[in-house]
PDB file of C-alpha atoms and ligand atoms in Angstrom:
ATOM      1  CA  MET A 485       4.957  -3.732   2.990  1.00  0.00           C
ATOM      2  CA  SER A 486       4.477  -8.057   3.846  1.00  0.00           C
ATOM      3  CA  LEU A 487       0.404  -7.438   2.919  1.00  0.00           C
ATOM      4  CA  SER A 488      -1.416 -10.526   2.978  1.00  0.00           C
ATOM      5  CA  VAL A 489      -4.089 -10.564   0.174  1.00  0.00           C
ATOM      6  CA  LYS A 490      -6.596  -9.909   3.119  1.00  0.00           C
ATOM      7  CA  GLU A 491      -5.288  -7.049   4.252  1.00  0.00           C
ATOM      8  CA  LEU A 492      -4.663  -5.778   0.707  1.00  0.00           C
ATOM      9  CA  LEU A 493      -8.560  -6.029  -0.172  1.00  0.00           C
ATOM     10  CA  SER A 494      -9.152  -4.343   2.626  1.00  0.00           C
ATOM     11  CA  ILE A 495      -7.343  -0.992   2.238  1.00  0.00           C
ATOM     12  CA  GLY A 496      -8.516  -0.989  -1.395  1.00  0.00           C
ATOM     13  CA  GLU A 497     -12.063  -1.487  -0.170  1.00  0.00           C
ATOM     14  CA  ARG A 498     -11.383   1.463   2.236  1.00  0.00           C
ATOM     15  CA  ARG A 499      -9.784   3.690  -0.842  1.00  0.00           C
ATOM     16  CA  LEU A 500     -13.077   2.378  -2.916  1.00  0.00           C
ATOM     17  CA  VAL A 501     -15.577   3.774   0.037  1.00  0.00           C
ATOM     18  CA  ASP A 502     -13.869   6.874   0.740  1.00  0.00           C
ATOM     19  CA  ALA A 503     -14.026   7.494  -2.587  1.00  0.00           C
ATOM     20  CA  GLY A 504     -17.801   7.153  -2.672  1.00  0.00           C
ATOM     21  CA  ILE A 505     -17.710   4.500  -4.838  1.00  0.00           C
ATOM     22  CA  ALA A 506     -20.715   2.400  -4.195  1.00  0.00           C
ATOM     23  CA  ASP A 507     -19.520  -1.311  -4.931  1.00  0.00           C
ATOM     24  CA  ALA A 508     -16.364  -0.949  -3.168  1.00  0.00           C
ATOM     25  CA  THR A 509     -16.172  -4.178  -1.708  1.00  0.00           C
ATOM     26  CA  LEU A 510     -17.054  -6.296  -4.327  1.00  0.00           C
ATOM     27  CA  ASP A 511     -14.713  -3.556  -6.884  1.00  0.00           C
ATOM     28  CA  SER A 512     -11.936  -3.959  -4.496  1.00  0.00           C
ATOM     29  CA  ARG A 513     -11.750  -7.978  -4.840  1.00  0.00           C
ATOM     30  CA  LEU A 514     -12.835  -7.600  -9.015  1.00  0.00           C
ATOM     31  CA  LEU A 515      -9.913  -5.636  -9.257  1.00  0.00           C
ATOM     32  CA  TYR A 516      -7.832  -7.997  -7.721  1.00  0.00           C
ATOM     33  CA  CYS A 517      -8.928 -10.967  -9.391  1.00  0.00           C
ATOM     34  CA  PHE A 518      -8.271  -8.971 -12.374  1.00  0.00           C
ATOM     35  CA  MET A 519      -4.987  -8.464 -11.683  1.00  0.00           C
ATOM     36  CA  ARG A 520      -4.031 -11.778 -11.034  1.00  0.00           C
ATOM     37  CA  ASN A 521      -6.192 -13.213 -14.123  1.00  0.00           C
ATOM     38  CA  ILE A 522      -7.982 -15.593 -11.638  1.00  0.00           C
ATOM     39  CA  ASP A 523     -11.868 -15.788 -10.400  1.00  0.00           C
ATOM     40  CA  ARG A 524     -13.037 -15.444  -7.045  1.00  0.00           C
ATOM     41  CA  SER A 525     -13.648 -18.397  -5.781  1.00  0.00           C
ATOM     42  CA  ARG A 526      -9.711 -19.025  -6.339  1.00  0.00           C
ATOM     43  CA  LEU A 527      -9.691 -15.629  -4.648  1.00  0.00           C
ATOM     44  CA  ILE A 528     -11.027 -16.702  -1.491  1.00  0.00           C
ATOM     45  CA  LEU A 529      -8.688 -19.371  -0.977  1.00  0.00           C
ATOM     46  CA  MET A 530      -5.891 -17.426  -1.580  1.00  0.00           C
ATOM     47  CA  TYR A 531      -6.740 -14.947   1.770  1.00  0.00           C
ATOM     48  CA  GLN A 532      -3.656 -16.199   3.958  1.00  0.00           C
ATOM     49  CA  GLU A 533      -1.033 -15.160   1.123  1.00  0.00           C
ATOM     50  CA  ILE A 534       1.708 -12.531   1.613  1.00  0.00           C
ATOM     51  CA  VAL A 535       1.611 -10.118  -1.430  1.00  0.00           C
ATOM     52  CA  GLU A 536       4.697  -9.226  -3.339  1.00  0.00           C
ATOM     53  CA  ASP A 537       5.498  -5.170  -2.992  1.00  0.00           C
ATOM     54  CA  ARG A 538       5.014  -5.139  -6.596  1.00  0.00           C
ATOM     55  CA  LEU A 539       1.647  -6.680  -6.915  1.00  0.00           C
ATOM     56  CA  CYS A 540       0.902  -4.431  -4.318  1.00  0.00           C
ATOM     57  CA  ASP A 541       1.513  -1.583  -5.832  1.00  0.00           C
ATOM     58  CA  GLU A 542      -0.059  -2.510  -9.428  1.00  0.00           C
ATOM     59  CA  TYR A 543      -3.022  -3.259  -7.054  1.00  0.00           C
ATOM     60  CA  PHE A 544      -3.011   0.311  -5.678  1.00  0.00           C
ATOM     61  CA  ARG A 545      -2.519   1.700  -9.205  1.00  0.00           C
ATOM     62  CA  LEU A 546      -6.015  -0.314 -10.265  1.00  0.00           C
ATOM     63  CA  VAL A 547      -7.836   0.841  -7.277  1.00  0.00           C
ATOM     64  CA  ASP A 548      -6.633   4.560  -7.913  1.00  0.00           C
ATOM     65  CA  ASP A 549      -8.058   4.884 -11.070  1.00  0.00           C
ATOM     66  CA  ARG A 550     -11.227   3.045 -10.291  1.00  0.00           C
ATOM     67  CA  ALA A 551     -11.511   5.417  -7.146  1.00  0.00           C
ATOM     68  CA  SER A 552     -10.956   8.537  -9.683  1.00  0.00           C
ATOM     69  CA  GLY A 553     -14.927   7.498 -10.889  1.00  0.00           C
ATOM     70  CA  ARG A 554     -13.622   5.299 -13.798  1.00  0.00           C
ATOM     71  CA  PRO A 555     -15.980   1.991 -14.444  1.00  0.00           C
ATOM     72  CA  LEU A 556     -14.616  -1.041 -13.538  1.00  0.00           C
ATOM     73  CA  GLN A 557     -15.342  -2.614 -17.028  1.00  0.00           C
ATOM     74  CA  TYR A 558     -13.245  -0.229 -18.591  1.00  0.00           C
ATOM     75  CA  ILE A 559     -10.239  -0.784 -16.482  1.00  0.00           C
ATOM     76  CA  THR A 560     -10.831  -4.898 -16.717  1.00  0.00           C
ATOM     77  CA  GLY A 561     -11.971  -3.904 -20.619  1.00  0.00           C
ATOM     78  CA  ILE A 562     -14.918  -6.873 -20.234  1.00  0.00           C
ATOM     79  CA  GLN A 563     -18.769  -6.762 -19.294  1.00  0.00           C
ATOM     80  CA  GLU A 564     -20.713  -9.844 -19.617  1.00  0.00           C
ATOM     81  CA  PHE A 565     -23.742  -9.808 -20.902  1.00  0.00           C
ATOM     82  CA  MET A 566     -26.448 -12.787 -22.114  1.00  0.00           C
ATOM     83  CA  GLY A 567     -23.997 -14.780 -20.463  1.00  0.00           C
ATOM     84  CA  LEU A 568     -21.362 -13.865 -23.309  1.00  0.00           C
ATOM     85  CA  GLU A 569     -17.919 -12.171 -22.500  1.00  0.00           C
ATOM     86  CA  PHE A 570     -17.684  -8.850 -24.333  1.00  0.00           C
ATOM     87  CA  ASP A 571     -14.719  -6.567 -24.511  1.00  0.00           C
ATOM     88  CA  VAL A 572     -15.604  -3.018 -23.958  1.00  0.00           C
ATOM     89  CA  ASN A 573     -13.537   0.462 -24.019  1.00  0.00           C
ATOM     90  CA  GLU A 574     -14.205   3.889 -23.898  1.00  0.00           C
ATOM     91  CA  ASN A 575     -15.400   3.872 -27.398  1.00  0.00           C
ATOM     92  CA  VAL A 576     -18.549   1.739 -26.396  1.00  0.00           C
ATOM     93  CA  LEU A 577     -21.170   1.949 -24.105  1.00  0.00           C
ATOM     94  CA  ILE A 578     -21.003  -0.979 -20.885  1.00  0.00           C
ATOM     95  CA  PRO A 579     -23.674  -3.049 -21.970  1.00  0.00           C
ATOM     96  CA  ARG A 580     -27.037  -2.730 -19.339  1.00  0.00           C
ATOM     97  CA  GLN A 581     -28.828  -5.934 -18.285  1.00  0.00           C
ATOM     98  CA  ASP A 582     -31.994  -4.169 -19.019  1.00  0.00           C
ATOM     99  CA  THR A 583     -31.196  -4.572 -22.590  1.00  0.00           C
ATOM    100  CA  GLU A 584     -30.588  -8.094 -21.874  1.00  0.00           C
ATOM    101  CA  THR A 585     -34.657  -8.002 -21.408  1.00  0.00           C
ATOM    102  CA  MET A 586     -35.072  -6.768 -24.650  1.00  0.00           C
ATOM    103  CA  VAL A 587     -32.752  -9.769 -26.505  1.00  0.00           C
ATOM    104  CA  GLU A 588     -34.589 -11.934 -24.090  1.00  0.00           C
ATOM    105  CA  ASP A 589     -37.919 -10.832 -26.018  1.00  0.00           C
ATOM    106  CA  VAL A 590     -36.203 -10.895 -29.509  1.00  0.00           C
ATOM    107  CA  ILE A 591     -35.437 -14.535 -28.976  1.00  0.00           C
ATOM    108  CA  SER A 592     -39.023 -15.171 -27.902  1.00  0.00           C
ATOM    109  CA  VAL A 593     -40.314 -13.145 -30.751  1.00  0.00           C
ATOM    110  CA  ILE A 594     -38.273 -15.254 -33.792  1.00  0.00           C
ATOM    111  CA  LYS A 595     -37.921 -18.681 -32.296  1.00  0.00           C
ATOM    112  CA  ASP A 596     -41.695 -19.107 -30.730  1.00  0.00           C
ATOM    113  CA  GLY A 597     -44.069 -16.232 -31.932  1.00  0.00           C
ATOM    114  CA  MET A 598     -44.093 -15.102 -28.402  1.00  0.00           C
ATOM    115  CA  LEU A 599     -44.071 -12.100 -26.698  1.00  0.00           C
ATOM    116  CA  ARG A 600     -44.392 -12.092 -22.585  1.00  0.00           C
ATOM    117  CA  GLY A 601     -47.067 -14.960 -23.051  1.00  0.00           C
ATOM    118  CA  ASP A 602     -48.814 -13.384 -25.822  1.00  0.00           C
ATOM    119  CA  LYS A 603     -49.147 -15.520 -29.272  1.00  0.00           C
ATOM    120  CA  LEU A 604     -48.428 -12.950 -32.117  1.00  0.00           C
ATOM    121  CA  GLU A 605     -50.218 -12.773 -35.399  1.00  0.00           C
ATOM    122  CA  ASN A 606     -48.064 -12.582 -38.331  1.00  0.00           C
ATOM    123  CA  VAL A 607     -44.473 -12.952 -36.873  1.00  0.00           C
ATOM    124  CA  ARG A 608     -43.908 -16.205 -38.330  1.00  0.00           C
ATOM    125  CA  ARG A 609     -40.166 -16.216 -41.009  1.00  0.00           C
ATOM    126  CA  ARG A 610     -38.582 -19.132 -42.317  1.00  0.00           C
ATOM    127  CA  GLU A 611     -35.273 -16.561 -42.307  1.00  0.00           C
ATOM    128  CA  TRP A 612     -34.830 -13.292 -39.830  1.00  0.00           C
ATOM    129  CA  ASP A 613     -32.642 -10.436 -41.428  1.00  0.00           C
ATOM    130  CA  ILE A 614     -31.899  -8.361 -38.582  1.00  0.00           C
ATOM    131  CA  LEU A 615     -30.403  -4.688 -38.351  1.00  0.00           C
ATOM    132  CA  ASP A 616     -28.614  -3.920 -34.651  1.00  0.00           C
ATOM    133  CA  LEU A 617     -28.764   0.167 -35.154  1.00  0.00           C
ATOM    134  CA  CYS A 618     -26.419   2.455 -32.813  1.00  0.00           C
ATOM    135  CA  THR A 619     -24.679  -1.573 -31.855  1.00  0.00           C
ATOM    136  CA  GLY A 620     -21.820   0.349 -29.947  1.00  0.00           C
ATOM    137  CA  SER A 621     -20.285  -3.165 -28.382  1.00  0.00           C
ATOM    138  CA  GLY A 622     -22.225  -5.387 -30.595  1.00  0.00           C
ATOM    139  CA  ALA A 623     -23.794  -6.412 -27.910  1.00  0.00           C
ATOM    140  CA  ILE A 624     -27.283  -6.841 -29.048  1.00  0.00           C
ATOM    141  CA  GLY A 625     -26.981  -8.160 -32.596  1.00  0.00           C
ATOM    142  CA  ILE A 626     -23.759 -10.371 -31.501  1.00  0.00           C
ATOM    143  CA  SER A 627     -25.831 -11.791 -28.783  1.00  0.00           C
ATOM    144  CA  LEU A 628     -28.496 -12.625 -31.041  1.00  0.00           C
ATOM    145  CA  ALA A 629     -26.045 -14.232 -33.586  1.00  0.00           C
ATOM    146  CA  LYS A 630     -25.105 -16.347 -31.141  1.00  0.00           C
ATOM    147  CA  LEU A 631     -28.321 -17.157 -29.493  1.00  0.00           C
ATOM    148  CA  LEU A 632     -30.514 -17.725 -32.312  1.00  0.00           C
ATOM    149  CA  THR A 633     -29.747 -21.151 -32.614  1.00  0.00           C
ATOM    150  CA  GLY A 634     -31.277 -23.400 -34.957  1.00  0.00           C
ATOM    151  CA  VAL A 635     -33.123 -19.767 -37.069  1.00  0.00           C
ATOM    152  CA  LYS A 636     -31.602 -18.996 -40.132  1.00  0.00           C
ATOM    153  CA  THR A 637     -30.421 -15.249 -39.176  1.00  0.00           C
ATOM    154  CA  SER A 638     -28.589 -12.858 -40.563  1.00  0.00           C
ATOM    155  CA  VAL A 639     -27.293 -10.356 -38.441  1.00  0.00           C
ATOM    156  CA  THR A 640     -26.029  -6.585 -39.491  1.00  0.00           C
ATOM    157  CA  CYS A 641     -24.164  -4.066 -36.853  1.00  0.00           C
ATOM    158  CA  SER A 642     -24.691  -0.292 -37.577  1.00  0.00           C
ATOM    159  CA  ASP A 643     -22.888   2.494 -35.921  1.00  0.00           C
ATOM    160  CA  VAL A 644     -22.138   6.161 -36.614  1.00  0.00           C
ATOM    161  CA  SER A 645     -18.753   5.686 -34.880  1.00  0.00           C
ATOM    162  CA  LYS A 646     -15.839   3.626 -36.277  1.00  0.00           C
ATOM    163  CA  ALA A 647     -13.992   3.068 -32.815  1.00  0.00           C
ATOM    164  CA  ALA A 648     -17.571   1.405 -31.888  1.00  0.00           C
ATOM    165  CA  LEU A 649     -17.879  -0.724 -34.811  1.00  0.00           C
ATOM    166  CA  GLU A 650     -13.949  -2.028 -34.406  1.00  0.00           C
ATOM    167  CA  VAL A 651     -15.038  -3.213 -30.826  1.00  0.00           C
ATOM    168  CA  ALA A 652     -18.105  -4.494 -32.144  1.00  0.00           C
ATOM    169  CA  ARG A 653     -16.108  -6.892 -34.881  1.00  0.00           C
ATOM    170  CA  LYS A 654     -13.425  -7.840 -32.286  1.00  0.00           C
ATOM    171  CA  ASN A 655     -16.194  -8.926 -30.302  1.00  0.00           C
ATOM    172  CA  ALA A 656     -17.952 -11.042 -32.856  1.00  0.00           C
ATOM    173  CA  GLU A 657     -14.758 -12.351 -33.507  1.00  0.00           C
ATOM    174  CA  LYS A 658     -13.883 -13.217 -30.122  1.00  0.00           C
ATOM    175  CA  LEU A 659     -17.586 -14.981 -29.958  1.00  0.00           C
ATOM    176  CA  GLY A 660     -17.033 -16.865 -33.261  1.00  0.00           C
ATOM    177  CA  VAL A 661     -20.068 -15.332 -35.071  1.00  0.00           C
ATOM    178  CA  HIS A 662     -17.671 -13.139 -37.599  1.00  0.00           C
ATOM    179  CA  LYS A 663     -18.873 -14.720 -40.355  1.00  0.00           C
ATOM    180  CA  ASN A 664     -22.574 -14.355 -39.759  1.00  0.00           C
ATOM    181  CA  ILE A 665     -22.375 -10.760 -38.948  1.00  0.00           C
ATOM    182  CA  LYS A 666     -22.188  -7.602 -41.581  1.00  0.00           C
ATOM    183  CA  PHE A 667     -20.787  -4.468 -40.366  1.00  0.00           C
ATOM    184  CA  ALA A 668     -21.922  -0.831 -41.281  1.00  0.00           C
ATOM    185  CA  GLU A 669     -20.513   2.177 -40.528  1.00  0.00           C
ATOM    186  CA  GLY A 670     -22.949   5.646 -40.969  1.00  0.00           C
ATOM    187  CA  ASP A 671     -25.628   8.113 -39.492  1.00  0.00           C
ATOM    188  CA  MET A 672     -28.581   5.665 -38.505  1.00  0.00           C
ATOM    189  CA  PHE A 673     -30.166   4.549 -41.679  1.00  0.00           C
ATOM    190  CA  ALA A 674     -27.626   6.377 -44.122  1.00  0.00           C
ATOM    191  CA  PRO A 675     -26.102   3.005 -45.021  1.00  0.00           C
ATOM    192  CA  PHE A 676     -29.220   1.511 -45.990  1.00  0.00           C
ATOM    193  CA  VAL A 677     -30.972   3.934 -47.830  1.00  0.00           C
ATOM    194  CA  GLY A 678     -30.406   6.401 -50.931  1.00  0.00           C
ATOM    195  CA  GLY A 679     -28.954   5.790 -54.220  1.00  0.00           C
ATOM    196  CA  PHE A 680     -28.751   1.601 -55.040  1.00  0.00           C
ATOM    197  CA  LYS A 681     -28.477   0.748 -51.621  1.00  0.00           C
ATOM    198  CA  ARG A 682     -31.869  -0.789 -50.709  1.00  0.00           C
ATOM    199  CA  LYS A 683     -31.591  -2.943 -47.801  1.00  0.00           C
ATOM    200  CA  LYS A 684     -34.278  -4.509 -46.241  1.00  0.00           C
ATOM    201  CA  PHE A 685     -35.001  -6.246 -43.037  1.00  0.00           C
ATOM    202  CA  ASP A 686     -37.311  -8.267 -41.116  1.00  0.00           C
ATOM    203  CA  MET A 687     -36.399  -6.668 -37.784  1.00  0.00           C
ATOM    204  CA  ILE A 688     -34.513  -4.025 -36.395  1.00  0.00           C
ATOM    205  CA  VAL A 689     -33.769  -3.881 -33.155  1.00  0.00           C
ATOM    206  CA  SER A 690     -32.056  -0.982 -31.284  1.00  0.00           C
ATOM    207  CA  ASN A 691     -30.728   0.738 -28.245  1.00  0.00           C
ATOM    208  CA  PRO A 692     -30.327   4.718 -29.243  1.00  0.00           C
ATOM    209  CA  PRO A 693     -28.797   7.386 -27.129  1.00  0.00           C
ATOM    210  CA  TYR A 694     -31.943   8.474 -25.196  1.00  0.00           C
ATOM    211  CA  ILE A 695     -30.943  10.570 -22.203  1.00  0.00           C
ATOM    212  CA  GLU A 696     -31.865  13.990 -22.136  1.00  0.00           C
ATOM    213  CA  SER A 697     -29.122  16.463 -22.788  1.00  0.00           C
ATOM    214  CA  GLY A 698     -30.118  18.168 -19.608  1.00  0.00           C
ATOM    215  CA  VAL A 699     -30.078  15.100 -17.533  1.00  0.00           C
ATOM    216  CA  ILE A 700     -26.449  14.455 -18.694  1.00  0.00           C
ATOM    217  CA  PRO A 701     -24.513  16.512 -15.836  1.00  0.00           C
ATOM    218  CA  THR A 702     -26.566  14.852 -13.177  1.00  0.00           C
ATOM    219  CA  LEU A 703     -25.451  11.764 -13.882  1.00  0.00           C
ATOM    220  CA  GLN A 704     -22.519   9.451 -12.468  1.00  0.00           C
ATOM    221  CA  THR A 705     -19.118  10.046 -12.808  1.00  0.00           C
ATOM    222  CA  GLU A 706     -18.864   6.952 -14.283  1.00  0.00           C
ATOM    223  CA  VAL A 707     -21.525   7.544 -17.173  1.00  0.00           C
ATOM    224  CA  LYS A 708     -21.024  11.090 -17.816  1.00  0.00           C
ATOM    225  CA  ASP A 709     -17.147  11.586 -17.708  1.00  0.00           C
ATOM    226  CA  HIS A 710     -16.066   7.767 -19.158  1.00  0.00           C
ATOM    227  CA  GLU A 711     -19.276   6.378 -21.167  1.00  0.00           C
ATOM    228  CA  PRO A 712     -19.379   7.919 -24.640  1.00  0.00           C
ATOM    229  CA  MET A 713     -21.542  11.434 -24.732  1.00  0.00           C
ATOM    230  CA  SER A 714     -22.714  10.406 -28.316  1.00  0.00           C
ATOM    231  CA  ALA A 715     -23.964   6.814 -26.961  1.00  0.00           C
ATOM    232  CA  LEU A 716     -26.012   8.655 -24.494  1.00  0.00           C
ATOM    233  CA  ASP A 717     -27.480  11.880 -25.536  1.00  0.00           C
ATOM    234  CA  GLY A 718     -30.733  11.564 -27.023  1.00  0.00           C
ATOM    235  CA  GLY A 719     -31.126  15.549 -27.571  1.00  0.00           C
ATOM    236  CA  ALA A 720     -33.122  18.409 -25.257  1.00  0.00           C
ATOM    237  CA  ASP A 721     -36.158  15.553 -24.380  1.00  0.00           C
ATOM    238  CA  GLY A 722     -34.366  12.592 -25.565  1.00  0.00           C
ATOM    239  CA  LEU A 723     -36.273  11.352 -28.056  1.00  0.00           C
ATOM    240  CA  ASP A 724     -34.577  12.529 -31.161  1.00  0.00           C
ATOM    241  CA  PHE A 725     -33.407   9.128 -32.177  1.00  0.00           C
ATOM    242  CA  TYR A 726     -36.713   7.987 -31.853  1.00  0.00           C
ATOM    243  CA  ARG A 727     -37.860  10.332 -33.873  1.00  0.00           C
ATOM    244  CA  ILE A 728     -35.448   9.731 -36.879  1.00  0.00           C
ATOM    245  CA  ILE A 729     -36.201   5.632 -36.596  1.00  0.00           C
ATOM    246  CA  SER A 730     -39.943   6.155 -36.407  1.00  0.00           C
ATOM    247  CA  ARG A 731     -39.695   8.256 -39.688  1.00  0.00           C
ATOM    248  CA  ASP A 732     -37.391   6.119 -41.832  1.00  0.00           C
ATOM    249  CA  ALA A 733     -37.663   2.646 -40.356  1.00  0.00           C
ATOM    250  CA  GLY A 734     -40.272   2.056 -42.546  1.00  0.00           C
ATOM    251  CA  ASN A 735     -38.101   2.405 -45.882  1.00  0.00           C
ATOM    252  CA  CYS A 736     -35.977  -0.643 -44.640  1.00  0.00           C
ATOM    253  CA  LEU A 737     -38.723  -2.967 -43.204  1.00  0.00           C
ATOM    254  CA  ARG A 738     -40.036  -5.623 -45.145  1.00  0.00           C
ATOM    255  CA  LYS A 739     -43.848  -6.375 -44.387  1.00  0.00           C
ATOM    256  CA  ASN A 740     -44.697  -7.041 -40.886  1.00  0.00           C
ATOM    257  CA  GLY A 741     -41.189  -5.808 -39.928  1.00  0.00           C
ATOM    258  CA  ILE A 742     -40.362  -5.336 -36.338  1.00  0.00           C
ATOM    259  CA  LEU A 743     -38.900  -2.307 -34.102  1.00  0.00           C
ATOM    260  CA  PHE A 744     -37.519  -3.054 -30.821  1.00  0.00           C
ATOM    261  CA  LEU A 745     -36.056  -0.337 -29.210  1.00  0.00           C
ATOM    262  CA  GLU A 746     -35.060   0.086 -25.603  1.00  0.00           C
ATOM    263  CA  ILE A 747     -36.324   3.295 -24.287  1.00  0.00           C
ATOM    264  CA  GLY A 748     -35.661   5.415 -21.259  1.00  0.00           C
ATOM    265  CA  CYS A 749     -38.348   4.772 -18.214  1.00  0.00           C
ATOM    266  CA  ASP A 750     -40.544   7.323 -18.536  1.00  0.00           C
ATOM    267  CA  GLN A 751     -40.464   7.602 -22.288  1.00  0.00           C
ATOM    268  CA  GLY A 752     -42.727   4.957 -23.182  1.00  0.00           C
ATOM    269  CA  ASN A 753     -46.039   7.216 -24.202  1.00  0.00           C
ATOM    270  CA  ALA A 754     -43.932   9.791 -25.926  1.00  0.00           C
ATOM    271  CA  VAL A 755     -42.484   6.981 -27.814  1.00  0.00           C
ATOM    272  CA  LYS A 756     -45.536   5.304 -28.439  1.00  0.00           C
ATOM    273  CA  GLU A 757     -47.079   8.964 -29.813  1.00  0.00           C
ATOM    274  CA  ILE A 758     -44.133   9.334 -32.120  1.00  0.00           C
ATOM    275  CA  LEU A 759     -45.065   5.956 -33.712  1.00  0.00           C
ATOM    276  CA  ALA A 760     -48.415   6.671 -33.677  1.00  0.00           C
ATOM    277  CA  LYS A 761     -47.638   9.979 -35.570  1.00  0.00           C
ATOM    278  CA  ALA A 762     -45.365   8.594 -38.355  1.00  0.00           C
ATOM    279  CA  GLY A 763     -47.919   6.099 -38.963  1.00  0.00           C
ATOM    280  CA  GLY A 764     -48.324   2.294 -40.285  1.00  0.00           C
ATOM    281  CA  TYR A 765     -47.689   0.902 -37.162  1.00  0.00           C
ATOM    282  CA  THR A 766     -50.147  -1.766 -36.605  1.00  0.00           C
ATOM    283  CA  ASP A 767     -48.900  -3.253 -32.841  1.00  0.00           C
ATOM    284  CA  VAL A 768     -47.535  -1.007 -30.719  1.00  0.00           C
ATOM    285  CA  ARG A 769     -46.740  -2.430 -26.626  1.00  0.00           C
ATOM    286  CA  CYS A 770     -44.394  -1.206 -23.889  1.00  0.00           C
ATOM    287  CA  LEU A 771     -42.776  -3.861 -22.260  1.00  0.00           C
ATOM    288  CA  LYS A 772     -41.280  -3.351 -18.242  1.00  0.00           C
ATOM    289  CA  ASP A 773     -37.746  -4.228 -17.586  1.00  0.00           C
ATOM    290  CA  LEU A 774     -36.746  -6.463 -14.138  1.00  0.00           C
ATOM    291  CA  ALA A 775     -37.353  -3.842 -12.147  1.00  0.00           C
ATOM    292  CA  GLY A 776     -40.845  -3.070 -13.506  1.00  0.00           C
ATOM    293  CA  ARG A 777     -40.162  -0.023 -15.284  1.00  0.00           C
ATOM    294  CA  ASP A 778     -40.963   0.763 -18.874  1.00  0.00           C
ATOM    295  CA  ARG A 779     -38.554   0.132 -20.838  1.00  0.00           C
ATOM    296  CA  ILE A 780     -38.705  -1.495 -24.124  1.00  0.00           C
ATOM    297  CA  ILE A 781     -41.026  -0.618 -27.380  1.00  0.00           C
ATOM    298  CA  TYR A 782     -42.177  -3.420 -29.726  1.00  0.00           C
ATOM    299  CA  ALA A 783     -43.920  -2.160 -32.979  1.00  0.00           C
ATOM    300  CA  MET A 784     -45.099  -3.937 -35.747  1.00  0.00           C
ATOM    301  CA  LEU A 785     -45.034  -1.766 -39.160  1.00  0.00           C
ATOM    302  CA  GLY A 786     -47.719  -4.051 -41.242  1.00  0.00           C
ATOM    303  CA  GLU A 787     -48.401  -3.654 -44.503  1.00  0.00           C
ATOM    304  CA  THR A 788     -46.502  -0.310 -45.266  1.00  0.00           C
ATOM    305  CA  GLY A 789     -43.099  -2.107 -45.110  1.00  0.00           C
ATOM    306  CA  LYS A 790     -42.051  -2.749 -48.315  1.00  0.00           C
TER     307      LYS A 790
HETATM  308  N1  LIG B 280     -29.286   2.742 -19.691  1.00  0.00           N
HETATM  309  C1  LIG B 280     -28.126   3.708 -20.268  1.00  0.00           C
HETATM  310  C2  LIG B 280     -27.956   4.758 -18.852  1.00  0.00           C
HETATM  311  O1  LIG B 280     -28.771   5.063 -18.242  1.00  0.00           O
HETATM  312  C3  LIG B 280     -28.365   5.107 -21.451  1.00  0.00           C
HETATM  313  C4  LIG B 280     -28.549   4.166 -22.575  1.00  0.00           C
HETATM  314  C5  LIG B 280     -29.003   4.803 -23.973  1.00  0.00           C
HETATM  315  O2  LIG B 280     -28.591   6.026 -23.631  1.00  0.00           O
HETATM  316  N2  LIG B 280     -29.484   4.193 -24.766  1.00  0.00           N
HETATM  317  O3  LIG B 280     -26.951   5.264 -18.624  1.00  0.00           O
END
């Protein structure tokens, strides 16, 4: 074929554009970097090099895979989150930037007792026992274990999916925090309540499934055909998991325990109402993501925590 890197990339880009891929230019380059195991600054210096035919074929296979709508992150097997590199596969949701905002809020509350510039009452603790409920790749819990330096923290990551927990475990090991994290398999609070299981946490943080079932067929191919449905589908009105959490979190939170929930951008009022109905939550706030949309619910359980 005798194509230069530059020529190869423009063919790749064209194929992705024709397939309707939004970030065609970037993805055509990232796929090449992935194939050669180089970073983008190195790529720029290679534009004039001639690419072996074998590598051209391999590159086109990757491009075709992406053109079919498979997310780039499932092809490369990685996604960066909070400056850390997480492994991902089809068994876990790809960590999103919106969720980083929640992790930053959690860190600010735990380290400084502050939330978006407000000093919070009754949040100071010497130790933090944190549950990342519906952990998926482990992005939230593992980032917290890694970034809450100087704070005595223990983190539990739970998920109903064994395959997801395998990914989370691998990520904890890769990022060197496997000794500080426990993993629990089971549906929502099942691993922590009933029988002799009476585990209490100081904070529960969760990005549960929250898309309305009826909206799922309208999502991009990347999401609806590739990401795990069980991580997305929040039931008819998207709120099923918030109902379960607001009903049951009290059994697993200590006094003045904190809930941090990621929500869909139009669910702020509904989730606040669900928490108000459940009762016991003394301070409930809805916080925005970087795009200025409602994205996070903060709630303190108050005296009814155990
Ligand atoms: N933020 C994800 C999306 O928009 C949904 C995540 C979730 O349901 N928890 O695809």
